[in-house]
Structure formats: structure tokens, C-alpha cells
Coordinates of C-alpha atoms in Angstrom, one line a residue:
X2 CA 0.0 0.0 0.0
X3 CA 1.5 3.2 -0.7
X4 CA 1.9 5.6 1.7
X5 CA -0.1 8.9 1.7
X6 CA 2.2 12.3 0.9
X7 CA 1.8 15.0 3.4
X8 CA -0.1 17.8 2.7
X9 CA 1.2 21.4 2.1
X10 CA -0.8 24.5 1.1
X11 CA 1.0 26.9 -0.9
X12 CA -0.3 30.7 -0.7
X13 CA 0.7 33.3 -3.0
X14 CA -0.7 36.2 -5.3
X15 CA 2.5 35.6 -7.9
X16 CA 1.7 32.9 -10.4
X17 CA 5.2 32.2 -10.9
X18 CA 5.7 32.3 -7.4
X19 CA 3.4 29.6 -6.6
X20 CA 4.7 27.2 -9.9
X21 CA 8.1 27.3 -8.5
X22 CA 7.4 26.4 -5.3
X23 CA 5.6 23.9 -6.8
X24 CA 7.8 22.4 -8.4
X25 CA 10.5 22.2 -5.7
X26 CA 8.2 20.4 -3.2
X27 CA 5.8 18.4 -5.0
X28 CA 8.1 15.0 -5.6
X29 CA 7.8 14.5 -2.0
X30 CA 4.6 16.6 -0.9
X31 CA 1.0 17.0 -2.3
X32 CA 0.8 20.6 -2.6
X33 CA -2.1 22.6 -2.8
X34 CA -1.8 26.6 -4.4
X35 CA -4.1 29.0 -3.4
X36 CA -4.1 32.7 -4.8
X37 CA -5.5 34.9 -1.5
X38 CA -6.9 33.7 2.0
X39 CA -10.8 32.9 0.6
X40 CA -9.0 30.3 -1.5
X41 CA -6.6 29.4 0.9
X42 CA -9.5 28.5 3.7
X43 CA -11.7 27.0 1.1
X44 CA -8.4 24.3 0.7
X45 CA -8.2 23.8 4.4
X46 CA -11.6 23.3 5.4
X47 CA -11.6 20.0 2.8
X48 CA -8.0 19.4 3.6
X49 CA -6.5 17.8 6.3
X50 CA -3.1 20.1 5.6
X51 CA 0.0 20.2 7.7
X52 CA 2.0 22.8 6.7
X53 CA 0.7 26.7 5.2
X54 CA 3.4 28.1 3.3
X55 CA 1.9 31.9 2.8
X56 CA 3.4 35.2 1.2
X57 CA 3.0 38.6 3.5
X58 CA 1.8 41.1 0.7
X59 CA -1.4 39.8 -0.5
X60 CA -4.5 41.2 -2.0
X61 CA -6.5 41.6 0.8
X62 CA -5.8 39.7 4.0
X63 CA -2.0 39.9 4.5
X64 CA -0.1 36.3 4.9
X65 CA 0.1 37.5 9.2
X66 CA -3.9 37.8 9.0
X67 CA -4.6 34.5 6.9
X68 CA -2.3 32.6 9.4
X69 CA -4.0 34.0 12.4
X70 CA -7.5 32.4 11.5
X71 CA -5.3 29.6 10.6
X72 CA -3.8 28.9 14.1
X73 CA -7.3 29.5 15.8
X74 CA -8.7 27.3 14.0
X75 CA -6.1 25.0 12.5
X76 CA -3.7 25.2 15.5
X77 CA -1.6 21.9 14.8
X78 CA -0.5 23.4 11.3
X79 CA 2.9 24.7 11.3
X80 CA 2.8 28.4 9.3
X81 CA 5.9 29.5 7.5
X82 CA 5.5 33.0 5.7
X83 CA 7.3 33.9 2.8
X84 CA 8.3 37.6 2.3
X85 CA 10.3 39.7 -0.2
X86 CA 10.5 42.7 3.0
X87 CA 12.4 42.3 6.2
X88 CA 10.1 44.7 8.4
X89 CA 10.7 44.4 12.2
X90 CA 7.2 45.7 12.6
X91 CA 6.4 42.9 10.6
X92 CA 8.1 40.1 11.7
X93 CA 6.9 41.0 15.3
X94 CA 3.8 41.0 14.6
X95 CA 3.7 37.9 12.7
X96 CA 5.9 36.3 15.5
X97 CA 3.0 37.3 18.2
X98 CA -0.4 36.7 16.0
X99 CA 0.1 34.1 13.8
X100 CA 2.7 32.0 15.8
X101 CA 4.8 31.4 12.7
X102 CA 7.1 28.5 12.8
X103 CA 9.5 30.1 10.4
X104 CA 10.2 33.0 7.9
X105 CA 11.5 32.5 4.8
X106 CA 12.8 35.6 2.5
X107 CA 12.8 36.0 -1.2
X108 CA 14.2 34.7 -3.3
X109 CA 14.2 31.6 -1.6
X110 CA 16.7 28.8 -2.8
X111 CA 14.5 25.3 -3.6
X112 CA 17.0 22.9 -1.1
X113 CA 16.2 25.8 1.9
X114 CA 12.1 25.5 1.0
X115 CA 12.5 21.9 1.0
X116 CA 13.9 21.6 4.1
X117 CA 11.9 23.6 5.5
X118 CA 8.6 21.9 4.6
X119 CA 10.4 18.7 5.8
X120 CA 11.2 20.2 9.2
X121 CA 7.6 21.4 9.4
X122 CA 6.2 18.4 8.4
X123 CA 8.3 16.8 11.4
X124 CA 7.2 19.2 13.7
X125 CA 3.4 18.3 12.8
X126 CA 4.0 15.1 12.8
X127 CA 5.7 15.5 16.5
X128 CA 2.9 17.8 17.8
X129 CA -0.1 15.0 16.4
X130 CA 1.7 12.4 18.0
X131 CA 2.7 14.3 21.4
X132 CA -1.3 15.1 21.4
X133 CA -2.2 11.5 21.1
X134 CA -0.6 10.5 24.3
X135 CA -1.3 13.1 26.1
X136 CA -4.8 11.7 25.3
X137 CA -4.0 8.6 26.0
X138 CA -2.1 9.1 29.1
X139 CA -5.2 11.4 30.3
X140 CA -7.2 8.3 29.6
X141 CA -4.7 5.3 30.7
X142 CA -4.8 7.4 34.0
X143 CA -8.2 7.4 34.3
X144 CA -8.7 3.9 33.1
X145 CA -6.0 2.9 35.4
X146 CA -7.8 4.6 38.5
X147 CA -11.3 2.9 37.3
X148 CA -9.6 -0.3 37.3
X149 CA -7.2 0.1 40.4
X150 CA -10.8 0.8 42.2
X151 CA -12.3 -1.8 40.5
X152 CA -9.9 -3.7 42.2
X153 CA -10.1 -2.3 45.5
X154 CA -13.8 -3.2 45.2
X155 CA -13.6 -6.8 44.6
X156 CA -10.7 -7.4 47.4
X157 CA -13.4 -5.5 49.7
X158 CA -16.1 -7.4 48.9
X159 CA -14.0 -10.7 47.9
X160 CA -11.7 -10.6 51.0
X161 CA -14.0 -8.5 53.3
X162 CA -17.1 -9.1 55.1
X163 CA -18.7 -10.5 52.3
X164 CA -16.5 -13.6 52.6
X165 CA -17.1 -14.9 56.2
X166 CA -19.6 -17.3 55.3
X167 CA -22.7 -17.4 57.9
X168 CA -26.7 -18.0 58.1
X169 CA -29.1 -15.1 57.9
X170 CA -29.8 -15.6 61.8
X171 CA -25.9 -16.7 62.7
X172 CA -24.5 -15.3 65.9
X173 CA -21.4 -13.6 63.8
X174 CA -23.7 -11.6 62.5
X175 CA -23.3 -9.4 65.9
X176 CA -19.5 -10.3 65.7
X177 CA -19.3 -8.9 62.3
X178 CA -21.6 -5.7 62.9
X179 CA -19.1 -4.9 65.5
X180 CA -16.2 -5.8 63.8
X181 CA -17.2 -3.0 61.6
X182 CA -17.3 -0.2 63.4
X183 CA -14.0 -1.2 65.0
X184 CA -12.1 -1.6 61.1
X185 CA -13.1 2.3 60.7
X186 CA -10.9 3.5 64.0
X187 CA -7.5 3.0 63.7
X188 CA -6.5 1.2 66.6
X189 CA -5.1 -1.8 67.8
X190 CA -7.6 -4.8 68.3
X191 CA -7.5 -8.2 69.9
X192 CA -9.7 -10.7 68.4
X193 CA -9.6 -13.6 70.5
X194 CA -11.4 -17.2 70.2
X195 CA -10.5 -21.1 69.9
X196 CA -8.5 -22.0 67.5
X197 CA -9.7 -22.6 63.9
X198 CA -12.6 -20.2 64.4
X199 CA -11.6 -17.8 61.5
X200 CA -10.2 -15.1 63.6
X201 CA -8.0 -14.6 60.6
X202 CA -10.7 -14.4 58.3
X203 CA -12.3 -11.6 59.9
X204 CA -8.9 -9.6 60.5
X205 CA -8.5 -10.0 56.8
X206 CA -12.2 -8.5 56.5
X207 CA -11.2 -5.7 59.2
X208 CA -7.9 -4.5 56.7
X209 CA -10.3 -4.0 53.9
X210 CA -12.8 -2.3 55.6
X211 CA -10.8 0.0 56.7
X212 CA -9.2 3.3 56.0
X213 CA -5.8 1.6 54.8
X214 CA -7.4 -0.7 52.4
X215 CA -5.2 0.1 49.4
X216 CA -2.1 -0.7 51.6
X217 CA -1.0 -4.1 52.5
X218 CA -2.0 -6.9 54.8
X219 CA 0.8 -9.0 56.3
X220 CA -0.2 -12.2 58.4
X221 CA 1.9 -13.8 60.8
X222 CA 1.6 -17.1 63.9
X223 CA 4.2 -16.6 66.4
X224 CA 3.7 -19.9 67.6
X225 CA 6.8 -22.3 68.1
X226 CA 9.0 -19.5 66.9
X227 CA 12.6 -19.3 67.9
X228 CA 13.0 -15.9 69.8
X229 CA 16.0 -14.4 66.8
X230 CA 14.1 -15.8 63.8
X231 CA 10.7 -14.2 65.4
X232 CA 12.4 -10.9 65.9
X233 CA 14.4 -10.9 62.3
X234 CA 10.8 -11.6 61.2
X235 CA 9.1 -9.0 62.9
X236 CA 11.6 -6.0 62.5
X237 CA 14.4 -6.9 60.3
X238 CA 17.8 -7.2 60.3
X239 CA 20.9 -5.7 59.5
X240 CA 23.7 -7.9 56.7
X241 CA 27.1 -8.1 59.2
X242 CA 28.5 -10.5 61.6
X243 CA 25.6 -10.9 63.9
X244 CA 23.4 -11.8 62.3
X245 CA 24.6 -13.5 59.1
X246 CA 23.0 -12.4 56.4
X247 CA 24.6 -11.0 53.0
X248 CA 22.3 -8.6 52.8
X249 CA 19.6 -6.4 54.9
X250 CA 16.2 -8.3 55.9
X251 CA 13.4 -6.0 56.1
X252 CA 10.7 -6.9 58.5
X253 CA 7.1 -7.4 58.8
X254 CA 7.1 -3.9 60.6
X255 CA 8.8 -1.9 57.9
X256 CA 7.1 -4.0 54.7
X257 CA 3.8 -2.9 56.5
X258 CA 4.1 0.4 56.8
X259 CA 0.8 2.0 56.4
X260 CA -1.0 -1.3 56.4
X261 CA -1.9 -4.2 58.6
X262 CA -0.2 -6.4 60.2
X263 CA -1.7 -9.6 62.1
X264 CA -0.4 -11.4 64.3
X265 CA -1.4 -14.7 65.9
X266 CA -0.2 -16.4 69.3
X267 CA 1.6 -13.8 70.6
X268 CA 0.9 -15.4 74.1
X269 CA 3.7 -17.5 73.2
X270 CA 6.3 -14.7 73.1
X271 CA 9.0 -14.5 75.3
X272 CA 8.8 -11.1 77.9
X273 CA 11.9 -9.6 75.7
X274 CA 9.5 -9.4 72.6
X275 CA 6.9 -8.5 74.7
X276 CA 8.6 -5.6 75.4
X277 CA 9.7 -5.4 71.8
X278 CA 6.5 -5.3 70.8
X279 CA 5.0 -2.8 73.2
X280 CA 7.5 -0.4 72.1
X281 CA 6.6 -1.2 68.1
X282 CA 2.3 -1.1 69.4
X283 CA 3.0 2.3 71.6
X284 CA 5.7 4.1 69.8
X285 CA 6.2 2.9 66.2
X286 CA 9.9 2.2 66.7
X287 CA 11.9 -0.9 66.4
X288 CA 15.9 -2.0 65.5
X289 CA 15.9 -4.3 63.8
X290 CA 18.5 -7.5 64.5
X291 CA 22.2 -6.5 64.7
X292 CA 21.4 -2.7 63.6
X293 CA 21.9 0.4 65.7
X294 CA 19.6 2.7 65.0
X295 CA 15.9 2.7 65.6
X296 CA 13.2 2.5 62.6
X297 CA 10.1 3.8 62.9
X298 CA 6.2 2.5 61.0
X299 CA 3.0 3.2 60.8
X300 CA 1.4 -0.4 61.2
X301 CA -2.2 -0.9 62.4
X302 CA -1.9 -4.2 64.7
X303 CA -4.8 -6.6 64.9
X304 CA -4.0 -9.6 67.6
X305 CA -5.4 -13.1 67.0
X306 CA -5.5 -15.2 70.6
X307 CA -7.0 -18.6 71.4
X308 CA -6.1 -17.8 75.4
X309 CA -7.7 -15.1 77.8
X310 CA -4.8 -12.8 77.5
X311 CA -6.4 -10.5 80.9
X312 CA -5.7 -14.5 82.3
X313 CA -2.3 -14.5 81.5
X314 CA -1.7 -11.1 82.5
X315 CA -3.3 -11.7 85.8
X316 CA -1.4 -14.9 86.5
X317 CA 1.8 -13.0 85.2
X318 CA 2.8 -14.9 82.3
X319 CA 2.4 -11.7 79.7
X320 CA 3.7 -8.2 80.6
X321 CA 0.2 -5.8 81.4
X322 CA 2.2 -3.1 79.8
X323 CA 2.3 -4.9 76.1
X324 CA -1.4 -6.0 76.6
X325 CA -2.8 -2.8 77.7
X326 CA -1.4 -1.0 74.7
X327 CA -2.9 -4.2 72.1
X328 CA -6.2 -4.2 73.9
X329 CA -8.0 -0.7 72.6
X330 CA -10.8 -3.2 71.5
X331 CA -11.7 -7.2 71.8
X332 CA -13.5 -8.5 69.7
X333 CA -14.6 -12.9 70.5
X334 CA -15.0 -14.8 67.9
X335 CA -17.7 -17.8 68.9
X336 CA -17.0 -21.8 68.5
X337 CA -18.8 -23.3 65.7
X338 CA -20.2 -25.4 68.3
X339 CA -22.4 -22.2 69.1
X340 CA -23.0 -21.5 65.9
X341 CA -24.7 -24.7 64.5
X342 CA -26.9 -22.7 61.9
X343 CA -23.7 -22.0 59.8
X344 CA -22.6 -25.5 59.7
X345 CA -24.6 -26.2 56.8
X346 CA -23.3 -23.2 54.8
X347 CA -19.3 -24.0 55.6
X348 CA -20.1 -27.6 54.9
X349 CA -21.3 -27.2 51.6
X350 CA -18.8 -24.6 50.4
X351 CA -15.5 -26.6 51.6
X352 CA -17.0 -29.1 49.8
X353 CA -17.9 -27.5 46.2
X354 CA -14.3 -26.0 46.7
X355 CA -12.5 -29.0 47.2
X356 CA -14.7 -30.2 44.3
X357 CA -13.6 -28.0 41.9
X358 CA -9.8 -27.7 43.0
X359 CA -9.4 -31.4 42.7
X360 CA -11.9 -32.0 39.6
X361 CA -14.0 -34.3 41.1
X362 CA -18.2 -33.2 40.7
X363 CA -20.4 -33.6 43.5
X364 CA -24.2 -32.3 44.0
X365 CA -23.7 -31.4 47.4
X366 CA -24.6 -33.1 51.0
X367 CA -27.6 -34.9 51.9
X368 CA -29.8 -33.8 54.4
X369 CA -29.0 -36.7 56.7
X370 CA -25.3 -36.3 56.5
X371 CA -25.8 -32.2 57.3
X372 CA -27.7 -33.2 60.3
X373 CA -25.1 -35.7 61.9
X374 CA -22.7 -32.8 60.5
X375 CA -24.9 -29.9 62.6
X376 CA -24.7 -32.8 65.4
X377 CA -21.5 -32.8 66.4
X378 CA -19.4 -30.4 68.4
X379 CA -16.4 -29.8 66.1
X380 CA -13.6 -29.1 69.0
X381 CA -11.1 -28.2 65.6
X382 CA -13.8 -25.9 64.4
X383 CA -14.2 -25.0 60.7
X384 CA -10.4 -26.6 60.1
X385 CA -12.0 -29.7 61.5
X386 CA -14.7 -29.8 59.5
X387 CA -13.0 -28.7 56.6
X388 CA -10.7 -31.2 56.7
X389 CA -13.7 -33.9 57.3
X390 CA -16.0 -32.4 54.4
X391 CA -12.4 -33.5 52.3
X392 CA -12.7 -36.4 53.5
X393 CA -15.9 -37.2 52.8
X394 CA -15.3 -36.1 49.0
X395 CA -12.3 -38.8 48.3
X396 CA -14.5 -41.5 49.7
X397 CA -17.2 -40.6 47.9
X398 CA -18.8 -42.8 45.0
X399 CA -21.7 -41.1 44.2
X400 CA -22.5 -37.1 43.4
X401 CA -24.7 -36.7 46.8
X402 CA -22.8 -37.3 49.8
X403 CA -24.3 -39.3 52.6
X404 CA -23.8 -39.6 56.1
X405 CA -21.9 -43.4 55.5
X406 CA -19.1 -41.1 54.8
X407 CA -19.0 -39.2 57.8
X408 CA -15.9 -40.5 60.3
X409 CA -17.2 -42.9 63.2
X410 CA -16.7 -40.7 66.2
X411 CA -18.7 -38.0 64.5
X412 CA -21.3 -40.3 63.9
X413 CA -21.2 -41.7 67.5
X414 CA -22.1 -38.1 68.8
X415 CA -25.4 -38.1 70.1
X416 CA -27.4 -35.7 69.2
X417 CA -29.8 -35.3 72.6
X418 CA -26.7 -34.1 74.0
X419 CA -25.0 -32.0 71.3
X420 CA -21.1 -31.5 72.1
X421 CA -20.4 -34.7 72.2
X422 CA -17.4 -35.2 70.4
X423 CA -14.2 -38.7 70.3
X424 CA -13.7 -38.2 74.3
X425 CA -17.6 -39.4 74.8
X426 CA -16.8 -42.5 76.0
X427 CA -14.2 -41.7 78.6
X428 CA -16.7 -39.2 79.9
X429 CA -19.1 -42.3 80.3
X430 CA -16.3 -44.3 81.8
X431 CA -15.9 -41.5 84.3
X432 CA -19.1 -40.2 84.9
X433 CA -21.7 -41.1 87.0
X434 CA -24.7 -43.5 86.8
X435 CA -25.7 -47.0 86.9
X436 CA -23.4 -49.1 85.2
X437 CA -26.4 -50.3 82.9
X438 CA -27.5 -47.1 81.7
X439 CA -23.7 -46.4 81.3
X440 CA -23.3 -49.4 78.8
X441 CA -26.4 -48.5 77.3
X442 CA -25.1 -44.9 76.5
X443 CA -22.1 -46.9 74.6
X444 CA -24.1 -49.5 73.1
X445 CA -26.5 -46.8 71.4
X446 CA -23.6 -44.5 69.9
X447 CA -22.3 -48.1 68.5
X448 CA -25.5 -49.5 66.9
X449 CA -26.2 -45.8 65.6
X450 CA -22.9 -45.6 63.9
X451 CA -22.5 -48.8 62.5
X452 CA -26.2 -48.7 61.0
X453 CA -25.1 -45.2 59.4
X454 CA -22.2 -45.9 57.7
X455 CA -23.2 -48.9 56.1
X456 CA -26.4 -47.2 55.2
X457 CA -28.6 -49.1 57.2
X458 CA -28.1 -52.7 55.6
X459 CA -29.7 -54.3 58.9
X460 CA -28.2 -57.3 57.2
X461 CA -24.1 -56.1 57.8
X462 CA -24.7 -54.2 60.5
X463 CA -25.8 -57.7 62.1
X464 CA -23.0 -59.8 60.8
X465 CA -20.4 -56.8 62.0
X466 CA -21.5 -56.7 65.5
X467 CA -21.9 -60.1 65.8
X468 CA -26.4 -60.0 66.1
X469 CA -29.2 -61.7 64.7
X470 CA -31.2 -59.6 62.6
X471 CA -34.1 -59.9 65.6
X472 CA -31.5 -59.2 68.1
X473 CA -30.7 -55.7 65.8
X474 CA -34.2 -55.2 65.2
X475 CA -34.8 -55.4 69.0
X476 CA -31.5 -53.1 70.4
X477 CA -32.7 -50.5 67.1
X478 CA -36.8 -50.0 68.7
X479 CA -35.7 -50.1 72.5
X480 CA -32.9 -46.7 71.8
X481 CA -35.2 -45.0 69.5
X482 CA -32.8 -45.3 66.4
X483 CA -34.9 -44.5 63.1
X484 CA -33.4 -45.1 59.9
X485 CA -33.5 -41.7 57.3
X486 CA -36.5 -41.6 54.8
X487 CA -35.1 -42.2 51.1
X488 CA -38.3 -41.1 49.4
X489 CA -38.5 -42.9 45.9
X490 CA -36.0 -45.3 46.8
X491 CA -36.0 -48.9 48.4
X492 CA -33.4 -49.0 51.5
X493 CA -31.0 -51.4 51.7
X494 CA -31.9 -52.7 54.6
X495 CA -35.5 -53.6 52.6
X496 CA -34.0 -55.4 49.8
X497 CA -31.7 -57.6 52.7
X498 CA -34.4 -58.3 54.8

């Protein structure tokens, strides 16, 4: 495809004048002529023309006037006048009006018009181009800002509240309304509750909601910790001698600066970094390992405990000082054995997430298997039944999972007495009551167990704990134990009867 020759306008009164310009530029230029201004505008209103050569003495409007209009309306062309006089007055006023590029004085030599149309072609070319991304960069930036809150959006709602999966009537709804308000105040908070609870969850939720958003969130456990790796982790350290390293380490304190940093177990730290960190909580300030001088951040802390940390200050086994300036807020995160209408929910989303990370497609959990699920007291909380829900999904042989799956000690729980979790029978061993209505205790988590996980085939369960089928049928009616509807579909335990 050929490329399109720029386009030059040549103004001038002189016939001869405009021929031999003509002729000088127009192997390497398309090159209108125009006799006066009227002509001259006429070209550049159907022209898309990048460089006006015009002479000064003109019937009319003079070459200055002409290139005026020209650069208020036309401002990317470049205007070069030609002139046969050498006016000051002229020049001036040519310089200051029309905002010539150039002048050019006749008689004018063809290789100095040529250059100069190429130089002013350059320069148009240059200004067009400078224009464009200007443009662009105006609208990169504001693309980049729409997406950059676009962003910010989806990690509030993906990482915030929005993600700490509950039940319309849940009891973290009151945890989360007042972890909230407390994500808006920049201060310290201690969010304390049994391990596995998702106190790390909601911290996360906290950063997002809050003021520093757009900064980063650093996560920590302190737990089983060597005091000098803790502190090089925490607040650096310095390449030398000391501490070993062949170059600086920079700490959690100093990567984040004008974030969030959360940190978990810190009842486990020594009194030294208790005192370390009371001066990083109070002050700011922190040397970091084998340096000298002192650092300072701007870190929001938010604590993560599984201990009453007003228990360990009271018994003197964390320094009052450290906890005082940590505790502006607590916030207690609930068991998810008191919160027994969210077990459903978590259930069913560990599962369809496991599901889809390790390809394997389910329909979900049957109502039975949620109900021995909602059952059971969960002393791991939602890592525990996580990690059952898992599981459940590699044993699995059909899309729907059933309770069959569930693990024995789960199923064993009894439901009268929810809570009851793998040390039931030791609490019946050493509880009180006859020792027939202790056995009996046993004997019913037993039968209730076995029947589940071999989905009630009265026939196996029999043969497995050693029964005749009356004797089963008998021990099932005296404890109560009813076998789950399966409407539409004969039971096992029909077709093996």
C-alpha cells in the first residue's frame, strides 16, 4: 500500500511564485496553491493540511492575518510566511499573531524550502503524536484509576465481610456488625477465640474495611518461633557479623508500613518481645537485628488469641504493659459449636471448593449427612470440618454425599446431648450413673454408627457386631434409632431383609 504524501498548502498572489514552489516540493509533498486567504480556507476546510506556506503582501488579508484564523482554527498546522521585505514591525507582529514557525525571505533557494517543509512536516507530525498520548495518558490514568478501584472493590467485597460465610440468623452476624465499626478506627484490636474459628478471616475482612485498604496486609503465627528468627521476622535485620546475612532483611514492621499487620499467638512470646513489641504497638519504633539505629512504621496491629490474654496477665505470664497498649478493642470470635446454623453453609462450600480444585463433581450433602454434621461439636472448628468435608469427597462414590461417609466418632455423637465429640466415651467411663445405663449410653452411639455408615443394611450391620437380625431389630426399637427416609427409593436394609 502506498503511503499517503503530506499535505502542504502553498499561498501566493505571484503565479510564478506559486509554480516554483511547486515544483520544488511536489516529488515529496501533495501541494495545494491558493491565490488569496478565501481560496486558501476554502483548501483547508476540505483538507486535512500540515503545513501553510503563505506570502506577506497579499491582496487583501496579509499572509500574518490569513495565518492567524489559521492557528485559531487549524492550530496543529505549522505556518511558515514567505516575504520579499524584512520589516521588524512585521516580523513581530507575525511572531506574536500568527505564531509562525519560520520566515523565509525572497528569493528563496529550492533545497532551503525543501527543508523547510520537511522540518515542518516533522514538527506536525511530532505535535499529532505528542497530542495522542497526552490523550491517552489522560485516559490510561483514568482507566487505570477505574480499574485500580475496580480492584479495590472486589478485594473488599471478595476478601471483606462478604467472605465470612454465615446464616441469615448466625451469631457472627453481631461479631461482624461490631467488627465493623471497629475496622473504621485506627486502633489496635485483639480478636480472640478457639482456634480454627476464623479469627484470621475476619482480621483480613477488618484491613479491607478499613481506612488503609489500598495498603497491604501482612499475616503472621508466632507460635513455636525461635525468639531471633521471630524478631528478624518481625523488624528486620541488619547484613554483618551478627546476624549472618549477606544482605539487609526487612521486617514485617517496615514491609507494612501503612497497612496491617496480624499477628497470631503472641501469648507464646518471650517477655523480651513482649517488650519489643510494646514499644513497636506504643511508639512505632523498632531496631531491627544487629542494627543500631531505631526504625520507625505506621502499622495498624490486629492480635489473633486462642487464650484469655487478661488470664495471662493476671497470672503473670504476659507483661500488662504490652497487653494494655494491644487491647483498645476485643472482639470474641464464637465456636462453631455455638453456631450450629452456619454449619450447613461451611459444609457445603469446603465441599464444592474442594470439588472443583481437585476435579472431582459432586451435588452437594444430603440432608442426613448435614444433620449428623450440625450434630457434632467440632472441637477443631471449621479446620476440623474442613478437613472432614475433604474427606468425605475422596471417599465418595456417588455425586450426593451421605452420612456413611462421615468419620465414626462424628457419627457416635449423640445428638440429645450435642457437644459430644471422640472423648464421649471416657466421659461415660468416668461419669456417674448405673453401670447399665452407662453401657447402654455406649451401646446406642455403637449401633447408631454402624447402621449409618453402612447405610442401614440391617443385614451387615448384624454380621459386624456379631447380632441376629431380631436381636438388631430389637436393640434399634428399645434406643429410639430410626433409619433416614429415602423417598423414591427402596433401603437397603429392605432389599436384605
Amino acid at each position: 500500500m502506498a503511503q499517503t504524501l503530506p499535505t502542504i498548502l502553498l499561498v501566493d498572489d505571484e503565479e510564478h511564485s506559486l509554480s516554483a514552489m511547486r515544483m520544488a516540493l511536489e516529488d515529496d509533498f501533495d501541494c495545494l496553491t491558493a491565490k488569496g486567504a478565501d481560496e486558501a480556507r476554502a483548501f483547508m476546510e476540505e483538507h486535512d493540511v500540515q503545513v501553510v506556506f503563505c506570502d506577506q503582501r497579499m491582496p487583501g488579508k496579509t499572509g500574518v492575518e490569513f495565518l492567524s484564523e489559521v492557528r485559531a482554527t487549524w492550530p496543529d498546522t505549522v505556518r511558515i510566511i514567505i516575504t520579499g521585505y524584512t520589516e521588524t514591525t512585521d516580523m513581530i507582529d507575525a511572531i506574536n499573531e500568527a505564531g509562525i514557525y519560520q520566515f523565509l525571505t525572497k528569493p528563496w533557494h529550492p533545497d532551503q524550502l525543501m527543508m523547510a517543509a520537511k522540518n515542518a512536516v516533522d514538527l506536525f507530525r511530532l505535535t499529532r503524536d505528542h497530542d495522542r498520548m497526552s490523550l491517552e495518558m489522560r485516559y490510561l490514568s483514568k482507566s487505570v484509576e477505574v480499574k485500580l478501584e475496580a480492584q479495590r472493590k472486589a478485594l473488599r467485597e471478595g476478601m471483606g465481610f462478604e467472605s465470612v460465610l454465615r446464616s441469615a440468623n448466625s451469631p457472627m452476624n453481631a461479631v461482624i456488625e461490631q467488627a465493623r465499626q471497629f475496622a473504621t478506627f485506627d486502633v489496635p484490636v485483639i480478636l480472640s477465640g478457639e482456634a480454627g474459628t476464623g479469627k484470621r478471616t475476619l482480621a483480613r475482612a477488618m484491613h479491607y474495611a478499613s481506612l488503609r485498604s489500598d495498603k497491604p496486609f501482612f499475616e503472621f503465627d508466632c507460635t513455636a518461633v525461635d525468639d531471633d528468627i521471630l524478631e528478624m521476622e518481625l523488624f528486620g535485620a541488619r547484613r554483618g557479623a551478627n546476624t549472618g546475612l549477606p544482605t539487609n532483611k526487612a521486617g514485617l514492621f517496615q514491609k507494612a508500613d501503612r497497612g496491617t499487620l496480624y499477628l497470631s499467638g503472641i501469648e507464646a512470646l518471650s517477655p523480651r518481645l513482649q517488650l519489643l513489641l510494646l514499644r513497636a504497638a506504643r511508639d512505632g519504633a523498632f531496631r531491627p537485628l544487629g542494627g543500631h539505629e531505631m526504625m520507625r512504621s505506621n502499622v495498624r496491629l490486629l492480635i489473633g488469641t486462642h487464650r484469655d490474654l487478661r488470664l495471662e496477665v493476671s497470672e503473670g505470664r504476659f507483661n500488662p504493659e504490652t497487653y494494655y497498649s494491644l487491647a483498645r478493642t476485643t472482639l470474641c470470635v464464637p465456636p462453631l459449636r455455638e453456631r450450629r446454623e452456619d454449619i450447613g453453609i461451611l459444609a457445603q462450600t469446603y465441599l464444592f471448593e474442594a470439588a472443583e480444585e481437585h476435579g472431582k463433581p459432586v451435588k452437594g450433602l444430603s440432608d442426613d449427612a448435614l444433620q449428623f454434621l450440625s450434630d457434632y461439636d467440632w472441637p477443631g472448628n471449621m479446620r476440623e470440618l474442613e478437613n472432614e468435608v475433604v474427606r468425605m469427597l475422596i471417599f465418595s462414590q456417588d455425586a450426593l454425599l451421605g452420612p456413611e461417609l462421615i468419620s465414626r466418632h462424628i457419627l457416635q455423637a449423640t445428638p440429645e446431648k450435642r457437644g459430644v465429640s471422640e472423648t464421649a466415651v471416657d466421659q461415660v467411663l468416668i461419669g456417674t450413673g448405673t453401670l447399665k445405663d452407662r453401657v447402654e449410653q455406649i451401646e446406642m452411639r455403637i449401633l447408631r454408627e454402624t447402621l449409618t455408615r453402612l447405610k442401614w443394611n440391617k443385614s451387615r450391620a448384624a454380621n459386624e457386631l456379631g447380632l441376629s437380625r431380631v436381636g438388631l431389630r430389637a436393640k434399634i426399637e428399645r434406643y429410639g434409632l430410626i433409619e433416614p427416609a429415602r423417598s423414591g427409593v427402596r433401603s437397603q436394609s429392605d432389599e436384605e431383609e
